[in-house]
Tab-separated table of C-alpha atoms in Angstrom:
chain	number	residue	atom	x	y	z
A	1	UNK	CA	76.212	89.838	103.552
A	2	UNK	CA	79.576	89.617	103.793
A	3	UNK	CA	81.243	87.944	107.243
A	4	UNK	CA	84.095	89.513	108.926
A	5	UNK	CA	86.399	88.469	111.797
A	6	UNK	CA	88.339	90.975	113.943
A	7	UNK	CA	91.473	89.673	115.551
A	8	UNK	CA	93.415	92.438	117.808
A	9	UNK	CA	94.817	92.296	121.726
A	10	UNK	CA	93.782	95.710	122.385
A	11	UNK	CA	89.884	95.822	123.072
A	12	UNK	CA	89.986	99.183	121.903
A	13	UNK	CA	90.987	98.495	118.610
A	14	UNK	CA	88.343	95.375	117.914
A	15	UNK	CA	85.397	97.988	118.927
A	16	UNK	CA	86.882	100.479	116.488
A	17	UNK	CA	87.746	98.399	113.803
A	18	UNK	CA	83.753	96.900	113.761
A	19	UNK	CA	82.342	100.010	114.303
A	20	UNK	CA	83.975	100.931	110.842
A	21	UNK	CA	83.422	97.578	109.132
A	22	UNK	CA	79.678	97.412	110.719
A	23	UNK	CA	78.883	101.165	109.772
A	24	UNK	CA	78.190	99.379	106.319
A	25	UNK	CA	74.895	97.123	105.868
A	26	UNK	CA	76.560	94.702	104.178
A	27	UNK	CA	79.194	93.755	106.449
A	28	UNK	CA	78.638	91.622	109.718
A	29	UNK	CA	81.689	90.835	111.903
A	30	UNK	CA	80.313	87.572	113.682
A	31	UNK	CA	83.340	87.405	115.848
A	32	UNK	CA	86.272	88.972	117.673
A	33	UNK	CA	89.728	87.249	119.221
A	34	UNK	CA	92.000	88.965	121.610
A	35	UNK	CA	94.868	86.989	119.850
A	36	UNK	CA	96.176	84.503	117.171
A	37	UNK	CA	95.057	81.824	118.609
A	38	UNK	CA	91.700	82.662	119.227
A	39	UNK	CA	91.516	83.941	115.748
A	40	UNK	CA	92.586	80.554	114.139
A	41	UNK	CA	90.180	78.859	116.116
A	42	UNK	CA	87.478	81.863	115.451
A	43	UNK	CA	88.128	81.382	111.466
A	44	UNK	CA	87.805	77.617	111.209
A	45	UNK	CA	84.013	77.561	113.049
A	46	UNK	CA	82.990	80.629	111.061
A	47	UNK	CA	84.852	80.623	108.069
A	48	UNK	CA	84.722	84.561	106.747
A	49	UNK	CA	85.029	86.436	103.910
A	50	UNK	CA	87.469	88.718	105.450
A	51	UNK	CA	89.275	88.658	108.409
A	52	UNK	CA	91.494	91.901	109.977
A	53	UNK	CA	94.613	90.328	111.928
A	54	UNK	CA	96.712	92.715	114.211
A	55	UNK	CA	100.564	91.557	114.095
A	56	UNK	CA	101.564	92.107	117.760
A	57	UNK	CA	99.619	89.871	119.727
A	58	UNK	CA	100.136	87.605	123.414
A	59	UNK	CA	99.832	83.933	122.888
A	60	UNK	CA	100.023	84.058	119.206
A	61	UNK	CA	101.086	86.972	117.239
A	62	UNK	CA	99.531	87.660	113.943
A	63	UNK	CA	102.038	86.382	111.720
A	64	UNK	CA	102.112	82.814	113.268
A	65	UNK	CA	98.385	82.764	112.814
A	66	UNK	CA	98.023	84.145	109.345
A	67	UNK	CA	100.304	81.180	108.403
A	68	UNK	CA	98.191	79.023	110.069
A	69	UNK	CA	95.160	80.157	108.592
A	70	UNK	CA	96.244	79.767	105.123
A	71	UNK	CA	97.178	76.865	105.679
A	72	UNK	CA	94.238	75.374	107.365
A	73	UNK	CA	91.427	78.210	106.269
A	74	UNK	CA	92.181	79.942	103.679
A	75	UNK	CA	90.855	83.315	102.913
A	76	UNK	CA	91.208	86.993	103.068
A	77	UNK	CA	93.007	88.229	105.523
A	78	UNK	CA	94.135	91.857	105.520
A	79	UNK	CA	97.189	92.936	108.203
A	80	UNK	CA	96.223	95.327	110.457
A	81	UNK	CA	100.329	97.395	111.217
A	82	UNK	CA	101.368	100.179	113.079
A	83	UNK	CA	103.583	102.992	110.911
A	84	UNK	CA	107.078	102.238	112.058
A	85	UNK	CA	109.945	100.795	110.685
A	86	UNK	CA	108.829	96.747	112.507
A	87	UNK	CA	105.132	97.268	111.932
A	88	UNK	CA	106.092	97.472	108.150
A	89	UNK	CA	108.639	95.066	107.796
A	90	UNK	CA	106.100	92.735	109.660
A	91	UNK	CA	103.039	93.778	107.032
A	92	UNK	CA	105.759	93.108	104.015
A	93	UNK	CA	106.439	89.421	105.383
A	94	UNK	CA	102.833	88.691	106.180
A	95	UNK	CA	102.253	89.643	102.580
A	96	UNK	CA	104.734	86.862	101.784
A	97	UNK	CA	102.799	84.415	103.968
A	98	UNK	CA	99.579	85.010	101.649
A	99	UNK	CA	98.071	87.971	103.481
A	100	UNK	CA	95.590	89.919	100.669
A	101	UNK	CA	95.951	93.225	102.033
A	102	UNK	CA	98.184	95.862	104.901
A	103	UNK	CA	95.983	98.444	106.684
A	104	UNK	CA	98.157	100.877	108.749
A	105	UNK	CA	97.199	102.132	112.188
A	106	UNK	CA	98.466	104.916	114.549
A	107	UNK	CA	96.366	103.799	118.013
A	108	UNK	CA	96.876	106.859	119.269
A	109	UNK	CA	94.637	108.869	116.639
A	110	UNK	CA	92.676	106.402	115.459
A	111	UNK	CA	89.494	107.584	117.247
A	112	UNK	CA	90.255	110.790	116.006
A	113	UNK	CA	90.557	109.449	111.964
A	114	UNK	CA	87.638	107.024	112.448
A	115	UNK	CA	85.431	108.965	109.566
A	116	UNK	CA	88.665	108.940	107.687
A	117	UNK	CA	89.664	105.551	108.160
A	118	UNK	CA	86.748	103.926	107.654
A	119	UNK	CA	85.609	104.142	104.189
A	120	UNK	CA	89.125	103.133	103.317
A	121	UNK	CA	88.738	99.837	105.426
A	122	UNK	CA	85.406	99.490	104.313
A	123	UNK	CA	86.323	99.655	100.283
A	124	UNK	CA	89.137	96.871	100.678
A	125	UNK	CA	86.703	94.374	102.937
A	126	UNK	CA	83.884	94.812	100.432
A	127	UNK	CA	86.822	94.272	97.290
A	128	UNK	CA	88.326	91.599	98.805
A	129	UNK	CA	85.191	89.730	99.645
A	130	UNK	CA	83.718	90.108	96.012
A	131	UNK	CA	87.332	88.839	94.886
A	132	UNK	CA	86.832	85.672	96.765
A	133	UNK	CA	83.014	85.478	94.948
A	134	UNK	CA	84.643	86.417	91.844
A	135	UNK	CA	87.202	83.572	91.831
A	136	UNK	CA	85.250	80.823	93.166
A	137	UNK	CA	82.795	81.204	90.138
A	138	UNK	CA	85.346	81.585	88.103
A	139	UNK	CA	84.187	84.555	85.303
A	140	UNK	CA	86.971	85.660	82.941
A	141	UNK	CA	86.118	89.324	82.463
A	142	UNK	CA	84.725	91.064	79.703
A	143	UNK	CA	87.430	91.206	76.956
A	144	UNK	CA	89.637	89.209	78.704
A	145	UNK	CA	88.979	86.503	75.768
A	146	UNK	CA	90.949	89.097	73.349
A	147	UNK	CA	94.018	89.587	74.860
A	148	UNK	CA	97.002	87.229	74.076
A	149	UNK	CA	98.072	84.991	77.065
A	150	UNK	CA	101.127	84.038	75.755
A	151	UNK	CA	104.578	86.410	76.940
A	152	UNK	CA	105.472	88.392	73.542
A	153	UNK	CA	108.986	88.800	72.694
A	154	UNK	CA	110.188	92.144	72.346
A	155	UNK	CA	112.506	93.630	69.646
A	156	UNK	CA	116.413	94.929	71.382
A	157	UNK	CA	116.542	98.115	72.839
A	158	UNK	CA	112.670	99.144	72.039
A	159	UNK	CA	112.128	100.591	75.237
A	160	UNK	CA	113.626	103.204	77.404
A	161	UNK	CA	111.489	102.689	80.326
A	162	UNK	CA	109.340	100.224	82.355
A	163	UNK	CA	106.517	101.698	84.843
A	164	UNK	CA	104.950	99.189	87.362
A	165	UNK	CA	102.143	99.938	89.305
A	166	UNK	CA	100.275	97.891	91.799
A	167	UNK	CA	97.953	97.806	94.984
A	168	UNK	CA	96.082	95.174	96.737
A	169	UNK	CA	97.598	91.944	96.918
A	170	UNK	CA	100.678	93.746	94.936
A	171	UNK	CA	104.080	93.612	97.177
A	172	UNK	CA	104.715	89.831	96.345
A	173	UNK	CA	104.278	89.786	93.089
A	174	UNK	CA	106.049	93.386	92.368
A	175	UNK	CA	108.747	91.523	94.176
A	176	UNK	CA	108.597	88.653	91.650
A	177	UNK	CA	108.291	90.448	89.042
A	178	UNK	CA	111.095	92.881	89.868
A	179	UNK	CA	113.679	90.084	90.713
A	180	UNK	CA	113.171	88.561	87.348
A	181	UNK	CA	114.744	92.234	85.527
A	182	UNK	CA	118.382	90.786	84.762
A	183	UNK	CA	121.177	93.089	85.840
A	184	UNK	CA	121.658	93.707	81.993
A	185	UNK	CA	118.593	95.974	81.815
A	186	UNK	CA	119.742	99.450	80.766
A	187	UNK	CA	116.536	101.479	81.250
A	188	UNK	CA	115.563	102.856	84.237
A	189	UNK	CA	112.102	100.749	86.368
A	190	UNK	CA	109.825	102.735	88.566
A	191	UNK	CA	107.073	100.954	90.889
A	192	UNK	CA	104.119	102.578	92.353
A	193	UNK	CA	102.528	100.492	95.093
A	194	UNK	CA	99.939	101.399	96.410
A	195	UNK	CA	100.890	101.964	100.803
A	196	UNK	CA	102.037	104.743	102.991
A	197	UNK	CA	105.456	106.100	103.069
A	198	UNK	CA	107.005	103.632	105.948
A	199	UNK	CA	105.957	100.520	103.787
A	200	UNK	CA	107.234	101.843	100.747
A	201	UNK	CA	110.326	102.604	101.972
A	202	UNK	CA	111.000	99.138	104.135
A	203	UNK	CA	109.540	97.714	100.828
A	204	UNK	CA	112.536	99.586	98.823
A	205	UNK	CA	115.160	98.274	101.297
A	206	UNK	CA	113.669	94.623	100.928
A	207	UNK	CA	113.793	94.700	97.248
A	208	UNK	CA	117.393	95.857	97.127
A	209	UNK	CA	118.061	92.627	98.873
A	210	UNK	CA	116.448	90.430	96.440
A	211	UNK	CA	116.905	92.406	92.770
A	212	UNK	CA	119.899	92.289	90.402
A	213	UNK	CA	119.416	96.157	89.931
A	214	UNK	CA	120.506	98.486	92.760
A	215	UNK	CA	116.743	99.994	94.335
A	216	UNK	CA	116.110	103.192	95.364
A	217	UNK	CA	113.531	105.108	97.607
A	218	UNK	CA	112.090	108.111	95.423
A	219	UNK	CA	113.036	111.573	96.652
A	220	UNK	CA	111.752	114.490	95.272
A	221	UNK	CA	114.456	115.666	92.670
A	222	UNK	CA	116.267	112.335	92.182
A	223	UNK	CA	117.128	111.633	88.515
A	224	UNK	CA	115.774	108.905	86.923
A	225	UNK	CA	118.742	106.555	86.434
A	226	UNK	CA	118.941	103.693	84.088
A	227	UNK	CA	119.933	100.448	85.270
A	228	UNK	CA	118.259	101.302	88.460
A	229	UNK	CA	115.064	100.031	90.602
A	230	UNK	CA	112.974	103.253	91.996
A	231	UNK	CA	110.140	102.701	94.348
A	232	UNK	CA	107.520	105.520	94.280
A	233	UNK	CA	107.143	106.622	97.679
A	234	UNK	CA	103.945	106.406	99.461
A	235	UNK	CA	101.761	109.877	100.734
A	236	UNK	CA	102.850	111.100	97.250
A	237	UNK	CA	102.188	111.395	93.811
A	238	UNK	CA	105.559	110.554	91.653
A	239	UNK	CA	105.632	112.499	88.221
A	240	UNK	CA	108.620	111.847	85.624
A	241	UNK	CA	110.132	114.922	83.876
A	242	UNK	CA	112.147	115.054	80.712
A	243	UNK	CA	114.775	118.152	80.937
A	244	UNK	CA	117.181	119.214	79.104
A	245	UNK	CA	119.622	116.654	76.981
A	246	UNK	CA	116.627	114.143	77.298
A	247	UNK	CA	117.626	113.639	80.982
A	248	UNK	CA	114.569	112.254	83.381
A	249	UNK	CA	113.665	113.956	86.889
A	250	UNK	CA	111.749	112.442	89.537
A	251	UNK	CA	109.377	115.351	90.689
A	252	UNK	CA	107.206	113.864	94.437
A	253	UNK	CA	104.227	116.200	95.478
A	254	UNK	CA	100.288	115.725	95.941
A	255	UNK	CA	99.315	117.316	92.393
A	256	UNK	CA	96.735	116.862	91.206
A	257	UNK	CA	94.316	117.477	93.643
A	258	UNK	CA	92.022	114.317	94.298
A	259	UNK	CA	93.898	111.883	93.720
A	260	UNK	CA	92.658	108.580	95.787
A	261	UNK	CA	95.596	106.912	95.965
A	262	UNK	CA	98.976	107.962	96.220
A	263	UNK	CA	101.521	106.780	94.724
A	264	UNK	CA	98.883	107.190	91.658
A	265	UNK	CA	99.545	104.564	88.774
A	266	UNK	CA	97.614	107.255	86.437
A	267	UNK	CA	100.034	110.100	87.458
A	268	UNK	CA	103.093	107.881	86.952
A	269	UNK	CA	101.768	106.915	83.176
A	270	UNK	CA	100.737	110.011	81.936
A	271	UNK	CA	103.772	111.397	83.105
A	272	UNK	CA	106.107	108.587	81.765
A	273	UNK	CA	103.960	108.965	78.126
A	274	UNK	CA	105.068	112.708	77.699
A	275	UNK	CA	108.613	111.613	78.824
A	276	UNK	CA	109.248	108.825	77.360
A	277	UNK	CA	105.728	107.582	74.503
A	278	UNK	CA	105.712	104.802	72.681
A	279	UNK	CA	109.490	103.642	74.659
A	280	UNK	CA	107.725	102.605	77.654
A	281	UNK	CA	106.488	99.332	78.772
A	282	UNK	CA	104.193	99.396	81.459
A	283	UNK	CA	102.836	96.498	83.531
A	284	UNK	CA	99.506	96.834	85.657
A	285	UNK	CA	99.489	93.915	88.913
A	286	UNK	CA	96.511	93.082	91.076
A	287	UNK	CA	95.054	96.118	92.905
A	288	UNK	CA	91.376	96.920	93.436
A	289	UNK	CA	89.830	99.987	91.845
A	290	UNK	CA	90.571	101.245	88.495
A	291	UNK	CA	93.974	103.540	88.900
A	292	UNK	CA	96.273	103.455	86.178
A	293	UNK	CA	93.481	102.832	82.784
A	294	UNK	CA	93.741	106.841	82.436
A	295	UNK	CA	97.405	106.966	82.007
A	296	UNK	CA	97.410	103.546	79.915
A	297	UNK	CA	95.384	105.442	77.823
A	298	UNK	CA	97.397	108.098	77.100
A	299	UNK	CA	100.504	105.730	76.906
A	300	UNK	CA	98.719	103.505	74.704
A	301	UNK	CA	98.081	106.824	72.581
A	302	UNK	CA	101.624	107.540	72.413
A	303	UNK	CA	102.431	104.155	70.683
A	304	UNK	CA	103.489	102.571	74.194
A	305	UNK	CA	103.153	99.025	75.636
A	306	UNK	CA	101.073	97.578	78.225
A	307	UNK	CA	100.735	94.481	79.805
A	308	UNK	CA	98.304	93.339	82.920
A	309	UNK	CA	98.070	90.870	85.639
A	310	UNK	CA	95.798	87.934	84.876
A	311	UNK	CA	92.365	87.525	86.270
A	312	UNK	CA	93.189	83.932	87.573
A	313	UNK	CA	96.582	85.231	89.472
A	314	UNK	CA	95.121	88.426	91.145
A	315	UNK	CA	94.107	88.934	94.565
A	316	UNK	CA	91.644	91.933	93.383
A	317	UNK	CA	91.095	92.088	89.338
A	318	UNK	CA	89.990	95.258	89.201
A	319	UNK	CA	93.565	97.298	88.376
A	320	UNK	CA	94.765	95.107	85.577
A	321	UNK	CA	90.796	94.350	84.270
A	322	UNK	CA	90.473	98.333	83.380
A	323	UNK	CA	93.307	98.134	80.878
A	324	UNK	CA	92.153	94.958	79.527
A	325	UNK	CA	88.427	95.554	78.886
A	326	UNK	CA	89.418	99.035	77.174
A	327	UNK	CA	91.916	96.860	74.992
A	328	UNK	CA	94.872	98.925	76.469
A	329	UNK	CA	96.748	95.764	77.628
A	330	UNK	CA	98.688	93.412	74.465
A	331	UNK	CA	98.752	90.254	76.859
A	332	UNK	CA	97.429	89.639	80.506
A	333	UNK	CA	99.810	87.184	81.965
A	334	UNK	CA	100.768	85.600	85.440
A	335	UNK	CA	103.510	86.906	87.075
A	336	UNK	CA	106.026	84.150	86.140
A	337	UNK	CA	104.916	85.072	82.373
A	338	UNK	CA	105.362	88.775	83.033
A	339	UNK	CA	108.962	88.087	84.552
A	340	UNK	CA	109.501	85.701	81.202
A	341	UNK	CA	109.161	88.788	79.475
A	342	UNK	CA	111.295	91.060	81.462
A	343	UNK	CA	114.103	88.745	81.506
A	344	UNK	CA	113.914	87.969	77.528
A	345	UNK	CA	113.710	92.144	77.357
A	346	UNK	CA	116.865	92.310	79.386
A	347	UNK	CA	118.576	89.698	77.630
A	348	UNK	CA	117.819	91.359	74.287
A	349	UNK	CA	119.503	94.416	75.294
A	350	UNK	CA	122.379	93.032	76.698
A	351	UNK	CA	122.855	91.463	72.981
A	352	UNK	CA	122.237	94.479	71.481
């Protein structure tokens, strides 16, 4: 059974938010707190799997307390943010202070989305908990044992592209990652994170803080520029299109049908293996689920390159351990390895 706190001011939103997590039989939530405070204090008597935190709180807003708890009692906590501009800068900094996971909210239709919300809510409390399981026991995954954990060197100029994709547990380490791309770089990046639209977009204007490379917010149309950061923007699928002169578009739109998460890693790859084949490096992060192993596939078909996310660094190994039991991935590494390799990359081409 799997033990869940709720932690929200608005005694609306803790009945809601159990009803969802509690319309599963394998999830109890064995408490509630009307604010940080009560949450810390909730956490270290009951110590959960999970635990949803809202960020704007009286006494003790979410933020404070999710600090606290990691520090104190650590486990999963996933930030519970409204869809404006402060909800998601707050969800991008509590994902700095070790939050797993951002759930986004609109209070005013939530009652109305509940049987839309809530196997979405459910699938990351159930993923998150069996993370925790998964790490404590400590299990390298099948296959794991044949990838290379070392960060390979690459030859000067041998790729045209690098594709990121990410999800749970994802915005930190994209971040990471991202910062360690030197300013020399000549090919164009892309990231698809996993979140909606609002978070994507504060996430763009965060980056372009931090990064050597100038980062841009994908809009349907925009050319794919080299030397350039572009963040895939959430509610949509991002496709890459080679035109005429070899020149790259970035097309936005929900095709195809179905997909479960959008920005989808799988549409980004496939896409950026008929543009671009075997000059693309591609890098899976931590994310639950199993988007982005169809378009390695068809990347890894075309002669491209792949590396993952280790099991021992992710929040959820389920993203980066799709590509590395199929043998799709040449080396699973931790982030700092996977920005080793960037930065060597970069440095190769600015030699070249």
């Amino acid at each position: 059974m799997i033990r869940a706190i709720v932690v929200d001011d608005s005694a609306f939103m803790r009945k809601a938010i159990s009803t969802m997590l509690q319309s599963d039989a394998g999830i109890e939530v064995v408490a509630t707190a009307r604010n940080g405070r009560e949450g810390v204090e909730l956490v270290a008597k009951h110590k959960p799997d999970v635990v949803t935190m809202d960020v704007e709180m009286p006494e003790m807003d979410g933020l404070t307390a999710l600090r606290r708890i990691m520090a104190e009692t650590p486990t999963h906590v996933i930030m519970i943010s409204s869809l404006t501009t402060d909800g998601s800068h707050a969800a991008l900094t509590a994902m700095k202070f070790g939050a797993a996971d951002v759930f986004a909210k609109e209070a005013s239709t939530i009652s109305l989305n509940i049987t839309k919300l809530q196997p979405e809510l459910v699938e990351r409390v159930k993923a998150l908990a069996q993370a925790g399981k998964k790490r404590f026991a400590s299990k390298a995954a099948p296959g794991s044992a044949c990838v290379r954990a070392d960060a390979p060197a690459f030859k000067p100029g041998q790729f045209d592209l690098l594709c990121i994709g990410s999800s749970t547990g994802g915005p930190p380490v994209l971040e990471q990652v991202l910062r360690a791309v030197p300013a020399s770089f000549r090919g164009p990046v892309i990231a698809a994170q996993h979140m909606p639209e609002m978070f994507t977009r504060s996430m763009a204007e965060r980056l372009g803080e931090q990064c050597g490379l100038p980062v841009k917010h994908v809009e349907n149309g925009m050319p794919l520029a080299g030397g350039v950061i572009h963040i895939c923007p959430g509610g949509k699928n991002t496709h890459i299109r080679r035109g005429a002169g070899g020149r790259m578009t970035l097309l936005c739109n929900q095709e195809p049908a179905g997909t479960l998460y959008k920005p989808s890693v799988d549409v980004l790859l496939s896409t950026a293996a008929a543009a671009a084949g075997a000059r693309t490096l591609a890098i899976i992060l931590t994310g639950m689920g199993d988007d982005g192993v169809r378009g390695a596939r068809e990347l890894h078909a075309k002669g491209g390159v792949i590396l993952a996310q280790n099991e021992e660094t992710c929040v959820v190994y389920g993203m980066p351990r799709a590509v590395v039991v199929e043998n799709l991935a040449m080396a699973a590494l931790p982030p700092a390895g996977l920005a080793r390799s960037l930065s060597t990359l970069g440095a190769a081409q600015a030699a070249a």
